Tab-separated table of C-alpha atoms in Angstrom:
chain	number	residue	atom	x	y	z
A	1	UNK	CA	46.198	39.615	-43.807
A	2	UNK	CA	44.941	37.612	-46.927
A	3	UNK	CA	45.303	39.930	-49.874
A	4	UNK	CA	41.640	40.575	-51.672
A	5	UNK	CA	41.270	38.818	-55.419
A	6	UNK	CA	40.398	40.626	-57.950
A	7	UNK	CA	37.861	37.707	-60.032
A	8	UNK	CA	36.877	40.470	-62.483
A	9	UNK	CA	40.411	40.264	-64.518
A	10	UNK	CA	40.408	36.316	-64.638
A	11	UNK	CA	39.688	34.619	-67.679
A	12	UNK	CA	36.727	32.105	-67.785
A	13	UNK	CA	39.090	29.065	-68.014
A	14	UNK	CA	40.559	30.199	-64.732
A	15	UNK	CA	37.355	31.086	-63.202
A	16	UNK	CA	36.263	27.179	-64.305
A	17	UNK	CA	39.425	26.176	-62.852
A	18	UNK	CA	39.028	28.120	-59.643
A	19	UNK	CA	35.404	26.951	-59.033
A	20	UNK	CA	36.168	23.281	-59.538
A	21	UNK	CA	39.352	23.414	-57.054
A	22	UNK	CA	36.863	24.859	-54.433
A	23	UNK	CA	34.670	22.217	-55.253
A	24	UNK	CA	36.844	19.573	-53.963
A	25	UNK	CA	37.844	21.116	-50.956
A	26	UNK	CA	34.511	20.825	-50.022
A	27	UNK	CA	33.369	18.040	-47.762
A	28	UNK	CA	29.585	16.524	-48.526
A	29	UNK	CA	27.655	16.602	-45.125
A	30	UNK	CA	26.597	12.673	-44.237
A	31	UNK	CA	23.310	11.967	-45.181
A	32	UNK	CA	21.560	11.008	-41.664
A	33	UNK	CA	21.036	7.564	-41.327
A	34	UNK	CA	17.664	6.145	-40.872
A	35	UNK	CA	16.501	5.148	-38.479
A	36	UNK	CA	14.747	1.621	-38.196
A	37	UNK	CA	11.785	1.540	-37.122
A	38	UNK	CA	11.070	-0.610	-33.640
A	39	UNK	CA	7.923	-2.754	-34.040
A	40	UNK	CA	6.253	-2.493	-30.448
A	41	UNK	CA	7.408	-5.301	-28.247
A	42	UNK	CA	4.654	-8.414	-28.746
A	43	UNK	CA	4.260	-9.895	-25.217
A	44	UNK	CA	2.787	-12.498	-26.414
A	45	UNK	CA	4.996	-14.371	-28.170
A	46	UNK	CA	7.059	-14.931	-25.210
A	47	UNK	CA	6.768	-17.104	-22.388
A	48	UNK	CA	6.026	-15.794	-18.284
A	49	UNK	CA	6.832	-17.046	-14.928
A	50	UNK	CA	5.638	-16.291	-11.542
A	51	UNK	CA	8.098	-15.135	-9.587
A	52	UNK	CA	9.330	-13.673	-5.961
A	53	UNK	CA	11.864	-10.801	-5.909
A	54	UNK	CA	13.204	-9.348	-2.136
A	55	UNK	CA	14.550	-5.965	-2.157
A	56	UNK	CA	15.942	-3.387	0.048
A	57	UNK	CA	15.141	0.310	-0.291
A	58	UNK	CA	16.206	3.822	1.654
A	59	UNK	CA	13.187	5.301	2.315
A	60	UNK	CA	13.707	8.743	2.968
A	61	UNK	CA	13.900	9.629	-0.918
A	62	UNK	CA	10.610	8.271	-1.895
A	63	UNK	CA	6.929	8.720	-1.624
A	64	UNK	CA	6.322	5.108	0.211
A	65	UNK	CA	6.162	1.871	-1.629
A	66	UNK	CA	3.013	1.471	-3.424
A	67	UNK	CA	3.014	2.760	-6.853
A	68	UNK	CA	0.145	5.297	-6.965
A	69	UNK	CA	-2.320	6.336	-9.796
A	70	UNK	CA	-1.910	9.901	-8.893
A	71	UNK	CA	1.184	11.849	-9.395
A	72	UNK	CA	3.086	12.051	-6.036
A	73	UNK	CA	5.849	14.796	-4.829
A	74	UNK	CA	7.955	12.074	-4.915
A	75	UNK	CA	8.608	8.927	-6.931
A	76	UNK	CA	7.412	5.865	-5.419
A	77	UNK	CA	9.709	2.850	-4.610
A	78	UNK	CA	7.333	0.562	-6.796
A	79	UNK	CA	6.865	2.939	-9.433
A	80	UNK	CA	10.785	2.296	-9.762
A	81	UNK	CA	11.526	-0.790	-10.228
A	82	UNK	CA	8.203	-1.453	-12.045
A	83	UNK	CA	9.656	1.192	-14.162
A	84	UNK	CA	13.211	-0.279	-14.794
A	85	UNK	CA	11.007	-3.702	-15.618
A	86	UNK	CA	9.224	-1.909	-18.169
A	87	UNK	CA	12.191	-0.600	-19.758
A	88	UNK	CA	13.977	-4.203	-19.990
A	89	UNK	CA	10.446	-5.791	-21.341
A	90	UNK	CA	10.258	-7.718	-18.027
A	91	UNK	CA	6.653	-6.471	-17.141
A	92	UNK	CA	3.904	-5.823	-20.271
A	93	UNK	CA	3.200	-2.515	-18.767
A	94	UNK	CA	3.270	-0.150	-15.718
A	95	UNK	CA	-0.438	-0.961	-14.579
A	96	UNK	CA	0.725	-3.865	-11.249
A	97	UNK	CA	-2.775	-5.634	-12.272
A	98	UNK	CA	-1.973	-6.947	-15.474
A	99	UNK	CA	0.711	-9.352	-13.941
A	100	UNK	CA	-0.461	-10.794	-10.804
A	101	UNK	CA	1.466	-7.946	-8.655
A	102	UNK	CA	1.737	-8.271	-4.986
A	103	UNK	CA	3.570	-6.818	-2.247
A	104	UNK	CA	4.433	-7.899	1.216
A	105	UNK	CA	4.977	-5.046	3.785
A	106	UNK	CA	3.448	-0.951	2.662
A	107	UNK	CA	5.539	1.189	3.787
A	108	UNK	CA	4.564	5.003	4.248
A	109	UNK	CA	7.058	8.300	2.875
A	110	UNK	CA	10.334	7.876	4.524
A	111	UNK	CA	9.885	4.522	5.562
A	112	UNK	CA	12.777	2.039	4.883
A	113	UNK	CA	12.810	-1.725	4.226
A	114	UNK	CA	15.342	-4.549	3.897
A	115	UNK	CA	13.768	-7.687	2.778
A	116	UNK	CA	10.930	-6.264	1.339
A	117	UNK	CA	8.927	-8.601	-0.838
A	118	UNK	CA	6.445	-8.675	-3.837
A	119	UNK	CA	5.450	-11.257	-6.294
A	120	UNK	CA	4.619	-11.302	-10.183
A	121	UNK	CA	4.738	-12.437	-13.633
A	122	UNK	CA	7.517	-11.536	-15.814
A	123	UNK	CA	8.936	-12.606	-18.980
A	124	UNK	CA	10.911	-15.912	-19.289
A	125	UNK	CA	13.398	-17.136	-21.471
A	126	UNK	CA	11.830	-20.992	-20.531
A	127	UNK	CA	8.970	-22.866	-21.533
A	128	UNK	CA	6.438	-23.526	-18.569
A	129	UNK	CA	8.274	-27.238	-18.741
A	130	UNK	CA	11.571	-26.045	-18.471
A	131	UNK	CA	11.114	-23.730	-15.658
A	132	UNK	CA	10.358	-26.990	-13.103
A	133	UNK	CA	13.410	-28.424	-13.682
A	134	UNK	CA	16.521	-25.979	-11.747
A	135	UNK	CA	18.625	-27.060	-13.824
A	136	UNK	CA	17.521	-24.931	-16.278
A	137	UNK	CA	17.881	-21.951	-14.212
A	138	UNK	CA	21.710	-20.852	-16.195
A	139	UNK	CA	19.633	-20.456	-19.195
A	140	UNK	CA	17.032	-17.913	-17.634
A	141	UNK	CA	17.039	-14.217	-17.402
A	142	UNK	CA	19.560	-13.053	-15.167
A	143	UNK	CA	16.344	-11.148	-13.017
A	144	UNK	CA	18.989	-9.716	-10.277
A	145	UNK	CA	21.724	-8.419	-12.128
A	146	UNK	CA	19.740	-6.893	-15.247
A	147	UNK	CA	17.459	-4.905	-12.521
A	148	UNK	CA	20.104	-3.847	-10.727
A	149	UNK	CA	22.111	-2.406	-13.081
A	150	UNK	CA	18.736	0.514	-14.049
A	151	UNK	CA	17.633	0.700	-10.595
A	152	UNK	CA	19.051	3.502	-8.295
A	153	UNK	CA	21.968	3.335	-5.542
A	154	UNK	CA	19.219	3.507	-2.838
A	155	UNK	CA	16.751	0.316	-4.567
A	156	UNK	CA	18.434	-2.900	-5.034
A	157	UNK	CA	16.870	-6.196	-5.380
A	158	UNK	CA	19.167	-9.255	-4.028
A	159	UNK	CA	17.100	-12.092	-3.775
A	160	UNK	CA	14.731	-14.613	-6.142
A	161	UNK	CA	12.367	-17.086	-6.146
A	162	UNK	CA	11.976	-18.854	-9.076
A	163	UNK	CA	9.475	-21.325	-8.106
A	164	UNK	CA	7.635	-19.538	-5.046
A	165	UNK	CA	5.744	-22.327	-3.008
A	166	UNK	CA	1.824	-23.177	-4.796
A	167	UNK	CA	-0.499	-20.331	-4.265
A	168	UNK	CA	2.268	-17.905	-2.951
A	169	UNK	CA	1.159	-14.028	-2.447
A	170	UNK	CA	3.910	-11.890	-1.048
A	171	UNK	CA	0.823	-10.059	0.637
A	172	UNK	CA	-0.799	-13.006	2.330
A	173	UNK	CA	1.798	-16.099	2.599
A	174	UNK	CA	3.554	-13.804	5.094
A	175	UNK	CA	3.505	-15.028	8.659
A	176	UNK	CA	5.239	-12.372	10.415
A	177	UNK	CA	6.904	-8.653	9.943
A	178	UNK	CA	9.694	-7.062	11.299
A	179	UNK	CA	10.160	-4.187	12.334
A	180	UNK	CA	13.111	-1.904	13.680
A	181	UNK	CA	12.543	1.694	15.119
A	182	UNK	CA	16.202	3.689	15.235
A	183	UNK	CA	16.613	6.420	18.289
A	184	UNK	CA	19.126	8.120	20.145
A	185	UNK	CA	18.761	7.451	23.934
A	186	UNK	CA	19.387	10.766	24.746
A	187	UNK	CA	17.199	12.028	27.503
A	188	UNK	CA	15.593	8.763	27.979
A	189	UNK	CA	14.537	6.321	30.914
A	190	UNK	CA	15.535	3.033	29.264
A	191	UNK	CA	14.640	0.970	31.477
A	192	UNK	CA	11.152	2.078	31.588
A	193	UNK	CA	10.971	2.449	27.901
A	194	UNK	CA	11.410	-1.462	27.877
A	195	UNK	CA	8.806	-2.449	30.940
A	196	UNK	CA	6.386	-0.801	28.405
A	197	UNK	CA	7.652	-2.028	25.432
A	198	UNK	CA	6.935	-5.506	26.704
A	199	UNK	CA	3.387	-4.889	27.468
A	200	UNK	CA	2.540	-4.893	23.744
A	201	UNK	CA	3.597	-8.356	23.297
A	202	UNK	CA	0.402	-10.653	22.921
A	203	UNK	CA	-2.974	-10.141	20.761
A	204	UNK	CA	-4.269	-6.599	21.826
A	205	UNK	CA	-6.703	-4.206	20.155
A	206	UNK	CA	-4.694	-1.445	18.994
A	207	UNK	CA	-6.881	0.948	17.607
A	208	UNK	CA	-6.062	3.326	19.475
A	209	UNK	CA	-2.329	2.971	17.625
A	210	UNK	CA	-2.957	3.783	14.321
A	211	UNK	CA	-5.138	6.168	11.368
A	212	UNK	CA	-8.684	4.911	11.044
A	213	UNK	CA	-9.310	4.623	7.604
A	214	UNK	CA	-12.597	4.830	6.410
A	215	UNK	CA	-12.354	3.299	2.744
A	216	UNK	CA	-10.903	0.296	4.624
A	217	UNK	CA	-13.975	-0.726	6.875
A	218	UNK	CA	-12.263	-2.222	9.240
A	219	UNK	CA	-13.828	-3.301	12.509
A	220	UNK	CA	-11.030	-5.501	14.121
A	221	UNK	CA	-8.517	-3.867	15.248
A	222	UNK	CA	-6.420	-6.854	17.235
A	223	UNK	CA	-3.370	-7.814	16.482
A	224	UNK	CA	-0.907	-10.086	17.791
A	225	UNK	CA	2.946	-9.094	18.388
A	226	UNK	CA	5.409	-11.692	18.885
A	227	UNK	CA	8.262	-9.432	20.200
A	228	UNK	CA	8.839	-6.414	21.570
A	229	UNK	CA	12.152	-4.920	23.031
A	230	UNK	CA	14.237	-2.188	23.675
A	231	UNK	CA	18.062	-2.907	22.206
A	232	UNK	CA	21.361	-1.437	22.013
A	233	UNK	CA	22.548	-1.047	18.560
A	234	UNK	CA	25.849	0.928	20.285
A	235	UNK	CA	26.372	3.332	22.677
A	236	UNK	CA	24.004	6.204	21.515
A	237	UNK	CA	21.434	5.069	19.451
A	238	UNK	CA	18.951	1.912	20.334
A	239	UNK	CA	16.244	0.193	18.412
A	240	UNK	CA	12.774	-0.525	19.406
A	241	UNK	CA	12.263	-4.254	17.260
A	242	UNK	CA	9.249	-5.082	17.039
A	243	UNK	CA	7.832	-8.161	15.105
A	244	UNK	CA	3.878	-9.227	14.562
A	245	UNK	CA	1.933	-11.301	12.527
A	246	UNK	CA	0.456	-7.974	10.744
A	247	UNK	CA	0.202	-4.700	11.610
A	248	UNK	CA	-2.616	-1.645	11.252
A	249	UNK	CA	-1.690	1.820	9.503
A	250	UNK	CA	1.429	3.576	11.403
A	251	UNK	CA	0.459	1.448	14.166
A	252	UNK	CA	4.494	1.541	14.611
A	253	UNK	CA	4.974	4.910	14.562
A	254	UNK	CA	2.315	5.161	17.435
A	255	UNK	CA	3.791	2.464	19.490
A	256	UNK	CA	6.799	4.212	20.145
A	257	UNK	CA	5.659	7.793	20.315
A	258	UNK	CA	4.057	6.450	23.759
A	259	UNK	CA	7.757	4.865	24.292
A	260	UNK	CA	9.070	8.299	24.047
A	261	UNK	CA	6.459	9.413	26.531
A	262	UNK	CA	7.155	6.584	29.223
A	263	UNK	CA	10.913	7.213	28.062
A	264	UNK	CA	10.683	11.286	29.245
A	265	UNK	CA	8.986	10.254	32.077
A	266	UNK	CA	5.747	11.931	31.173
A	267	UNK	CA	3.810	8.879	31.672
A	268	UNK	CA	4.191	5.004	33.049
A	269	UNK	CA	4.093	2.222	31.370
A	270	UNK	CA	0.590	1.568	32.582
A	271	UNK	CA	-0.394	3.837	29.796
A	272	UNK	CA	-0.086	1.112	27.609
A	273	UNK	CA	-2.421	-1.044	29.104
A	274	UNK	CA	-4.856	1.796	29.309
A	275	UNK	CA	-4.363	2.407	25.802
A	276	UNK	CA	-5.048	-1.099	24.653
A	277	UNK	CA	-8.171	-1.311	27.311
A	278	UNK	CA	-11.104	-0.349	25.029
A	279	UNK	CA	-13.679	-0.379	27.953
A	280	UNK	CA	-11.185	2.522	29.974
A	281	UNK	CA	-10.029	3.678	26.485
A	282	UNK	CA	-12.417	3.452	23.931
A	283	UNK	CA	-11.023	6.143	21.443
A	284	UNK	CA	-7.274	7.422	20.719
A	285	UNK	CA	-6.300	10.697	22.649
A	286	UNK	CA	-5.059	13.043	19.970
A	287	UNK	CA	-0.687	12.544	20.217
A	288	UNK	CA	1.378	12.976	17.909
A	289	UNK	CA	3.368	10.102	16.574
A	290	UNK	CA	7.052	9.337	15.473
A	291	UNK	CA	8.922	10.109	12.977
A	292	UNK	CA	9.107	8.252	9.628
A	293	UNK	CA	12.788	8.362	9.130
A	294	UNK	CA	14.122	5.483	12.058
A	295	UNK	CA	11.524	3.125	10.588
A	296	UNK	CA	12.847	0.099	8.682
A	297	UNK	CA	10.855	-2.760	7.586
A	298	UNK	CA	13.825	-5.346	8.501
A	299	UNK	CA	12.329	-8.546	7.749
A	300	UNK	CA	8.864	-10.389	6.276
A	301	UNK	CA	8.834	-14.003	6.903
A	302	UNK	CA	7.374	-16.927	5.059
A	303	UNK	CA	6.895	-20.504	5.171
A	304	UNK	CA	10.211	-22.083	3.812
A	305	UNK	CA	10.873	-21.060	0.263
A	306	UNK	CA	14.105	-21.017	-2.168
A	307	UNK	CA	15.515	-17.899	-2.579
A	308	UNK	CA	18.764	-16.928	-5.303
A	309	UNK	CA	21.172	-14.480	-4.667
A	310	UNK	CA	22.658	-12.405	-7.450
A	311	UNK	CA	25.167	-14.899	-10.003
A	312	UNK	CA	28.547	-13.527	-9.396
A	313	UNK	CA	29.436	-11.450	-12.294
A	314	UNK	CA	30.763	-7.504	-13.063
A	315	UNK	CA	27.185	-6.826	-12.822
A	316	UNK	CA	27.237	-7.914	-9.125
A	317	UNK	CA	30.034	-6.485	-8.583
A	318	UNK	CA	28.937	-2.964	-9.749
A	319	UNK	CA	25.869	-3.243	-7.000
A	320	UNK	CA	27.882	-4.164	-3.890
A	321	UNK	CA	30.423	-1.257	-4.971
A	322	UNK	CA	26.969	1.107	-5.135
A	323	UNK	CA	25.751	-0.266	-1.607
A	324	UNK	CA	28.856	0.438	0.306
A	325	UNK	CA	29.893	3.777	-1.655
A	326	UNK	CA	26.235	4.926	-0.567
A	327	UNK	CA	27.020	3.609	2.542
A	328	UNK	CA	30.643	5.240	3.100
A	329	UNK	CA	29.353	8.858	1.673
A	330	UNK	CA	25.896	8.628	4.788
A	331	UNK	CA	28.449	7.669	7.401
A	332	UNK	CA	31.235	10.606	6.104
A	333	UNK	CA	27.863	12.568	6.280
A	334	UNK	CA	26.811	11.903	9.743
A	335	UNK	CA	30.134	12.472	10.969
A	336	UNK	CA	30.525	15.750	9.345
A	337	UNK	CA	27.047	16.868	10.678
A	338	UNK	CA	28.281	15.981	14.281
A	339	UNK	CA	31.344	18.328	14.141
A	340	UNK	CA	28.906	20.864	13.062
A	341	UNK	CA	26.619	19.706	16.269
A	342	UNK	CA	29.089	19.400	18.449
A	343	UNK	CA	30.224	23.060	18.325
A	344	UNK	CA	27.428	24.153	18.844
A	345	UNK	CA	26.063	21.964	21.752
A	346	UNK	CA	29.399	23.322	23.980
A	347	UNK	CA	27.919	26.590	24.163
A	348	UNK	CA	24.182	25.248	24.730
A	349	UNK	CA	22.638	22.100	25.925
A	350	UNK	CA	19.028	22.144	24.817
A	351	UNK	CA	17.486	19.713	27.298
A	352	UNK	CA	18.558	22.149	30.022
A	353	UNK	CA	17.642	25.080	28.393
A	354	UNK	CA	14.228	23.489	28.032
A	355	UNK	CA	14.110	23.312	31.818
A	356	UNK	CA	15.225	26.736	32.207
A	357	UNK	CA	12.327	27.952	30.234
A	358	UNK	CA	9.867	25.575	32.087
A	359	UNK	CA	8.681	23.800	28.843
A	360	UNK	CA	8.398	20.161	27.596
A	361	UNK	CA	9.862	18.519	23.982
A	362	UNK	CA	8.490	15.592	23.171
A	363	UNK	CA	10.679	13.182	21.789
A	364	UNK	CA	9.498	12.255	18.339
A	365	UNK	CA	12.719	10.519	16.938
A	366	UNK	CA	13.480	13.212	14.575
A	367	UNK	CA	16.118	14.961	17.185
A	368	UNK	CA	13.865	17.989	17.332
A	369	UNK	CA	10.668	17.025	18.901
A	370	UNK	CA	7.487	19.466	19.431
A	371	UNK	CA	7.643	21.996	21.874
A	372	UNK	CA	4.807	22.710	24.753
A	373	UNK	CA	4.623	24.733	27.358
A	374	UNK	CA	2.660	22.440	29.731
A	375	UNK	CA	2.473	18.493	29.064
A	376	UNK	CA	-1.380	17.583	29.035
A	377	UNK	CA	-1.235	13.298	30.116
A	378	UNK	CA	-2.857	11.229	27.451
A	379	UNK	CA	-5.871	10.641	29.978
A	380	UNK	CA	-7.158	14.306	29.752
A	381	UNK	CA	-6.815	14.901	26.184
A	382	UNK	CA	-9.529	15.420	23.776
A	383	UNK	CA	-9.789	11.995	21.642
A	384	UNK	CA	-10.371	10.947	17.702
A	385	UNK	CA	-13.697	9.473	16.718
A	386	UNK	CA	-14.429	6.165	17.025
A	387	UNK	CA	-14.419	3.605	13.838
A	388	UNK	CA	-17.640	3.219	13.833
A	389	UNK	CA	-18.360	6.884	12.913
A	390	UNK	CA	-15.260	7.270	10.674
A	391	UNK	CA	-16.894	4.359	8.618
A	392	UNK	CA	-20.107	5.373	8.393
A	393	UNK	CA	-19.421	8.819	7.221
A	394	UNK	CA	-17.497	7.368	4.603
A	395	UNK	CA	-20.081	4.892	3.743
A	396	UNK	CA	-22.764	7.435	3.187
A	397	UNK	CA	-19.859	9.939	1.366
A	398	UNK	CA	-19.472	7.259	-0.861
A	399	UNK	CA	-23.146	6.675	-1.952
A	400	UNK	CA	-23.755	10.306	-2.330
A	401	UNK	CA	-20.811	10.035	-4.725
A	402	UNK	CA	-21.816	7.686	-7.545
């Protein structure tokens, strides 16, 4: 213990002495530095290009594609990467109409894509002269890698087009998309899953496969499908892939909930035809449809145009090491969920419990289904307005409004 001073019997020299010994043990505080301040980033000055950028995204994380002007539960796959553009002065703002924004495929809440596409002006390093000539392409801004490196492990953008073809819209260049729908075959007549499946292929009117929106006005509902097939991805899960020149509002998801229904058995494949007959047919029986999860957007197709992977750099590197460790920790996932399964399934198996209690789950592609205690076929079921009435209503909603 630090015996106590007594100041009182010190002369004033010694008190002088005393106070200017303390006085240079003490350490002056740095003054803060000042901070500059950042004039606001003058577009203007700087030159733009029109450009193409394909992307993949995991889905199940995000609110759908399109960046909304409403706050959403969830962020929005846009609202992303227009974000991470924003921050690296690629884009002038977050408002997609200021730079000739376009997007290929929309994709709803949990919805995946692969080669998703969307078009726009961004900043340039090049005049408009230099950006014809490719050679000049090592001097522009490295779109991929800079992107990459803000956006999350689940959005990553690996292709570019730095001279999309004349008149290019990611929206309406787009001759085909594909799609791929992800089940387990559990439970399921296969072989009658794909004698339906291949009834879809051809131009059909499908509006009795999809959500009638008003605010669209839409009064054609036919669309043509290339393709349409049920494939093995291994020896439990299959795909339903699916491609078509463009496609109506979870028309997907309501193609293969009626798979799921030939699949179980609950009805042929004749009730596709019926479906697609509007004179037998001419509204959609209520049904629920599948599940957003399995749903990838896998591919949008163009007429030929130049795309540009990534340069390879430590940049690169750091997103292919992000892919597969996202990758390795779903599948480490998945298998650790199917121990957990597994011990429980030896003690129960649900599809014959279901039979014991004389009740039907229909397959949704979610692994749970919806439970009812006495299948009603599509044929008897009430049914959803027609267009025509869905439109109107919103027509007249709409003048009332303004």
């Amino acid at each position: 213990m630090v015996d106590k001073v007594d100041y009182s019997q010190w002369s004033k020299e010694e008190l002088v002495a005393k106070v200017l010994e303390l006085e240079r043990q003490v350490v002056k505080p740095k003054e803060p530095k000042k901070l500059k301040r950042q004039n606001p980033f003058d577009f203007s000055k700087y030159n733009t290009r029109f450009i193409a950028l394909k992307f993949s995204y995991l889905g199940w994380n995000y609110n759908g594609l399109a960046i909304q002007k409403e706050p959403t539960p969830l962020p929005t796959v846009e609202g992303t990467i227009l974000e991470a553009m924003n921050k690296c002065k690629l884009v002038p703002s977050m408002n997609p109409n200021e730079f000739k924004f376009s997007r290929c495929g929309r994709t709803d809440k949990g919805v995946s894509a692969l080669n998703q596409v969307i078009s726009l002006n961004v900043r340039s390093n090049l005049s408009p002269e230099e950006q014809i000539d490719p050679i000049n392409d090592s001097k522009e801004i490295d779109y991929l890698n800079i992107l990459n490196n803000i956006l999350p492990a689940d959005i990553k953008i690996h292709a570019v087009s730095l001279r999309p073809p004349k008149n290019f819209d990611a929206r309406f260049s787009c001759n085909s998309r594909h799609y791929k729908y992800i089940f387990h075959k559990r439970g399921l007549n296969l072989e009658l899953m794909s004698q339906a499946a291949q009834l879809y292929e051809g131009a059909h009117d499908f509006r009795n496969f999809c959500k009638l929106d008003g605010s669209k006005q839409i009064t054609n509902y036919e669309r043509t499908i290339i393709r349409s097939q049920i494939i093995p991805i291994n020896d439990e899960f299959m795909c339903f892939d699916l491609e078509g020149s463009a496609f109506l509002w979870h028309q997907v998801r309501n193609m293969i909930a009626i798979l799921f229904l030939v699949g179980q058995e609950l009805e042929s494949p004749q009730v596709v035809l019926d479906l697609m007959d509007i004179n037998k047919t001419p509204t959609r029986p209520l049904f629920d449809m599948g599940s957003d999860i399995p749903l990838i957007l896998y591919d949008c197709k163009f007429p030929p145009i130049e795309w540009k992977q990534p340069p390879v750099c430590v940049k690169a590197e750091k997103t292919v090491t992000s892919t597969y460790s996202t990758w390795v920790q779903t599948q480490i996932k998945s298998q650790v969920a199917r121990y957990m399964y597994e011990l429980f399934h030896d003690n129960l198996d649900v599809d014959e419990f279901d039979k014991e209690m004389k009740r039907t789950r229909v397959n949704l592609g979610d692994g749970k289904g919806k439970i009812s205690a006495d299948y009603i076929p599509l044929s008897k079921r009430e049914r959803q307005e027609g267009y025509e009435v869905i439109n109107e209503r919103w027509t007249k909603k709409r003048k009332l409004d303004k």
